Short mmCIF file of C-alpha atoms in Angstrom, two decimals:
data_model
loop_
_atom_site.label_atom_id
_atom_site.label_comp_id
_atom_site.label_asym_id
_atom_site.label_seq_id
_atom_site.Cartn_x
_atom_site.Cartn_y
_atom_site.Cartn_z
CA MET A 1 20.74 -1.79 1.51
CA LYS A 2 18.22 -5.16 1.96
CA ILE A 3 14.88 -5.92 1.85
CA ILE A 4 13.45 -6.83 5.46
CA GLU A 5 10.47 -8.27 7.04
CA TYR A 6 8.67 -5.47 8.87
CA GLN A 7 9.66 -5.61 12.79
CA ALA A 8 7.94 -3.35 15.34
CA CYS A 9 10.56 -1.64 16.42
CA TYR A 10 10.06 -0.12 12.64
CA LYS A 11 7.05 1.44 13.19
CA LYS A 12 7.13 5.09 13.91
CA GLN A 13 10.13 5.32 10.75
CA VAL A 14 7.79 3.53 8.69
CA GLU A 15 5.09 5.79 9.75
CA HIS A 16 7.73 8.49 9.19
CA ILE A 17 7.74 7.44 5.50
CA ALA A 18 4.30 7.60 4.87
CA MET A 19 4.18 10.90 5.83
CA MET A 20 7.36 12.39 3.88
CA THR A 21 6.10 10.72 0.80
CA SER A 22 2.56 12.12 1.32
CA SER A 23 2.81 16.26 0.25
CA LYS A 24 -0.89 16.58 2.13
CA ALA A 25 0.22 14.85 5.09
CA MET A 26 3.20 16.82 5.67
CA VAL A 27 1.09 20.47 6.06
CA ASP A 28 -2.21 19.06 7.22
CA PRO A 29 -2.47 17.10 10.51
CA ILE A 30 -5.70 16.09 9.75
CA HIS A 31 -4.81 14.32 7.03
CA ALA A 32 -1.38 13.53 8.31
CA LYS A 33 -3.88 10.72 10.66
CA PHE A 34 -6.06 10.00 8.08
CA THR A 35 -2.94 8.91 5.92
CA LEU A 36 -1.37 6.73 8.90
CA ALA A 37 -4.89 5.34 9.59
CA MET A 38 -5.45 4.31 5.87
CA TYR A 39 -2.42 3.21 4.25
CA ALA A 40 0.19 2.55 7.00
CA ASP A 41 -1.04 0.90 10.28
CA PRO A 42 -4.12 -1.58 9.36
CA TYR A 43 -1.27 -2.74 7.00
CA LEU A 44 1.52 -3.45 9.76
CA ASP A 45 -1.32 -4.46 12.34
CA HIS A 46 -3.00 -6.92 9.97
CA GLY A 47 -0.87 -7.25 6.42
CA ILE A 48 2.68 -8.45 4.85
CA ALA A 49 5.23 -5.51 5.55
CA TYR A 50 8.84 -5.35 3.63
CA LEU A 51 11.49 -2.85 3.84
CA ILE A 52 14.38 -1.07 2.80
CA GLU A 53 16.58 -1.49 5.90
CA ASP A 54 20.41 -0.11 6.20
CA GLN A 55 22.42 -0.12 9.42
CA GLY A 56 18.93 0.48 11.09
CA SER A 57 17.71 2.83 9.04
CA ILE A 58 14.32 2.52 6.88
CA TYR A 59 14.18 4.11 3.19
CA GLY A 60 10.97 2.40 1.98
CA TYR A 61 8.16 -0.42 2.50
CA ILE A 62 5.95 -2.39 0.77
CA LEU A 63 2.75 -3.49 3.03
CA CYS A 64 0.06 -5.78 1.51
CA ALA A 65 -2.87 -7.13 3.04
CA SER A 66 -3.38 -10.90 0.87
CA ASN A 67 -6.95 -11.23 1.65
CA TYR A 68 -9.36 -8.20 1.24
CA LEU A 69 -12.14 -9.57 2.64
CA SER A 70 -9.96 -10.77 6.05
CA PHE A 71 -8.11 -7.11 6.08
CA MET A 72 -11.91 -5.25 5.78
CA SER A 73 -13.19 -7.05 8.85
CA HIS A 74 -11.11 -4.86 10.46
CA LYS A 75 -13.64 -1.79 8.58
CA LYS A 76 -14.52 -0.12 12.22
CA GLU A 77 -11.17 -0.17 13.78
CA ILE A 78 -9.62 1.13 10.92
CA LEU A 79 -12.45 3.88 10.32
CA ASN A 80 -12.37 4.77 14.00
CA LYS A 81 -8.90 5.80 14.10
CA MET A 82 -9.31 8.14 11.35
CA PRO A 83 -10.90 11.79 10.93
CA PRO A 84 -14.75 11.38 10.25
CA ALA A 85 -14.29 14.05 7.48
CA TYR A 86 -12.58 10.86 5.46
CA HIS A 87 -14.24 8.23 6.35
CA LYS A 88 -16.51 8.59 2.63
CA ARG A 89 -13.25 8.91 0.61
CA ALA A 90 -12.12 5.51 2.59
CA LEU A 91 -15.44 3.84 1.97
CA LYS A 92 -15.58 4.89 -1.66
CA GLU A 93 -11.67 3.53 -1.97
CA TRP A 94 -12.90 0.15 -0.53
CA ASN A 95 -16.17 -0.50 -2.64
CA ILE A 96 -13.62 0.33 -6.00
CA TYR A 97 -11.32 -2.20 -4.52
CA ALA A 98 -14.37 -4.98 -3.63
CA LYS A 99 -15.44 -4.74 -6.95
CA TYR A 100 -12.29 -6.86 -7.96
CA GLN A 101 -10.94 -8.68 -5.07
CA GLU A 102 -12.37 -12.25 -6.12
CA HIS A 103 -9.76 -12.71 -8.72
CA TYR A 104 -6.79 -9.35 -6.97
CA PRO A 105 -7.61 -10.50 -3.25
CA ALA A 106 -4.37 -8.92 -2.11
CA HIS A 107 -4.29 -5.34 -2.10
CA LEU A 108 -1.22 -2.82 -1.61
CA HIS A 109 0.59 0.23 -0.78
CA ILE A 110 4.16 0.64 -1.62
CA ASP A 111 6.62 4.24 -0.61
CA LEU A 112 9.84 5.27 -1.00
CA LEU A 113 12.09 7.86 0.44
CA LYS A 114 13.13 9.78 -2.92
CA GLU A 115 17.01 9.11 -2.04
CA THR A 116 16.20 5.59 -2.86
CA ARG A 117 14.48 6.14 -6.44
CA GLY A 118 15.76 4.56 -9.36
CA MET A 119 18.14 1.76 -7.45
CA HIS A 120 15.74 -0.89 -8.32
CA LEU A 121 14.76 -1.42 -4.39
CA GLY A 122 10.86 -0.89 -5.31
CA THR A 123 11.13 -3.77 -7.86
CA GLN A 124 12.99 -5.49 -5.34
CA LEU A 125 10.05 -4.86 -2.68
CA MET A 126 7.74 -6.25 -5.19
CA GLN A 127 9.44 -9.10 -6.63
CA THR A 128 9.59 -10.32 -2.69
CA LEU A 129 5.73 -9.86 -2.10
CA ILE A 130 4.64 -11.29 -5.24
CA GLN A 131 6.67 -14.52 -4.39
CA LYS A 132 5.37 -14.46 -0.68
CA LEU A 133 1.78 -14.18 -1.94
CA LYS A 134 2.56 -17.09 -4.63
CA GLU A 135 3.69 -19.04 -1.55
CA GLU A 136 0.03 -18.21 -0.05
CA HIS A 137 -1.58 -19.38 -2.99
CA VAL A 138 -3.01 -15.71 -3.61
CA GLU A 139 -4.32 -15.32 -6.78
CA GLY A 140 -4.04 -11.56 -7.34
CA LEU A 141 -2.68 -8.66 -6.54
CA MET A 142 -4.56 -4.73 -7.07
CA LEU A 143 -3.65 -0.79 -5.97
CA GLY A 144 -4.87 2.02 -6.62
CA VAL A 145 -2.75 5.04 -7.87
CA SER A 146 -3.59 8.50 -8.88
CA LEU A 147 -3.68 9.45 -12.83
CA GLU A 148 -1.26 11.98 -12.02
CA ASN A 149 1.36 9.97 -10.74
CA LYS A 150 3.16 8.41 -13.93
CA ALA A 151 6.28 7.75 -12.94
CA ALA A 152 3.73 5.06 -10.16
CA ILE A 153 2.03 4.11 -13.57
CA ALA A 154 4.82 3.13 -15.20
CA PHE A 155 6.15 1.24 -12.46
CA TYR A 156 3.69 -0.75 -11.95
CA THR A 157 2.81 -1.64 -16.03
CA LYS A 158 6.79 -2.59 -15.71
CA ASN A 159 6.20 -5.06 -12.75
CA GLY A 160 3.14 -6.65 -14.70
CA PHE A 161 0.05 -4.82 -13.63
CA HIS A 162 -2.69 -3.62 -16.33
CA ILE A 163 -5.56 -1.04 -15.89
CA LEU A 164 -8.68 -2.67 -13.97
CA GLU A 165 -10.18 0.91 -13.77
CA GLN A 166 -10.09 4.59 -14.35
CA ASP A 167 -11.76 7.33 -13.56
CA GLU A 168 -10.90 11.21 -14.05
CA VAL A 169 -8.82 11.00 -10.67
CA SER A 170 -7.50 7.86 -10.21
CA VAL A 171 -6.63 4.35 -11.72
CA VAL A 172 -6.91 0.44 -10.09
CA MET A 173 -4.63 -1.77 -11.55
CA GLY A 174 -4.76 -5.29 -10.99
CA LEU A 175 -1.84 -8.12 -11.43
CA CYS A 176 -2.86 -12.01 -11.69
CA LEU A 177 -0.58 -14.53 -9.84
CA LYS A 178 -1.63 -18.01 -10.97
#
């Protein structure tokens, strides 16, 4: 398995992984549209993406918008692709990120299929992305994660992230890159 840069020929496989790693998307087609519109397609269209690839198959990815303000210039396009019932949720999440965008202008989304977990591929994806962001002189990186996802919080902490904000259901974490 190796890390490669995203190519459009892998879009359907990336979208499939986004579905497979979201329990709600697998059972609710409306939530599936939201998942793709919020956490996959905008990054593929307007961001940086690295994939875990082996013999033409994709097993995971890291997606990143390196500049929050530039990414948000596509907000209307993103909202138009998602079910209206999820607009309020998307706006709330974006507003949280807006508070931290000055010092953490990049934000990411990472997913790995279960069979690749524990192989340090997530760390390799993270290191590849961080190196790219440093080359682009990006000051910091942020993300949001459910408080229920203890393994993800431990992974991000191990990779240098710290908590910026926490509420009853989620946490926003940041990593300084300077």
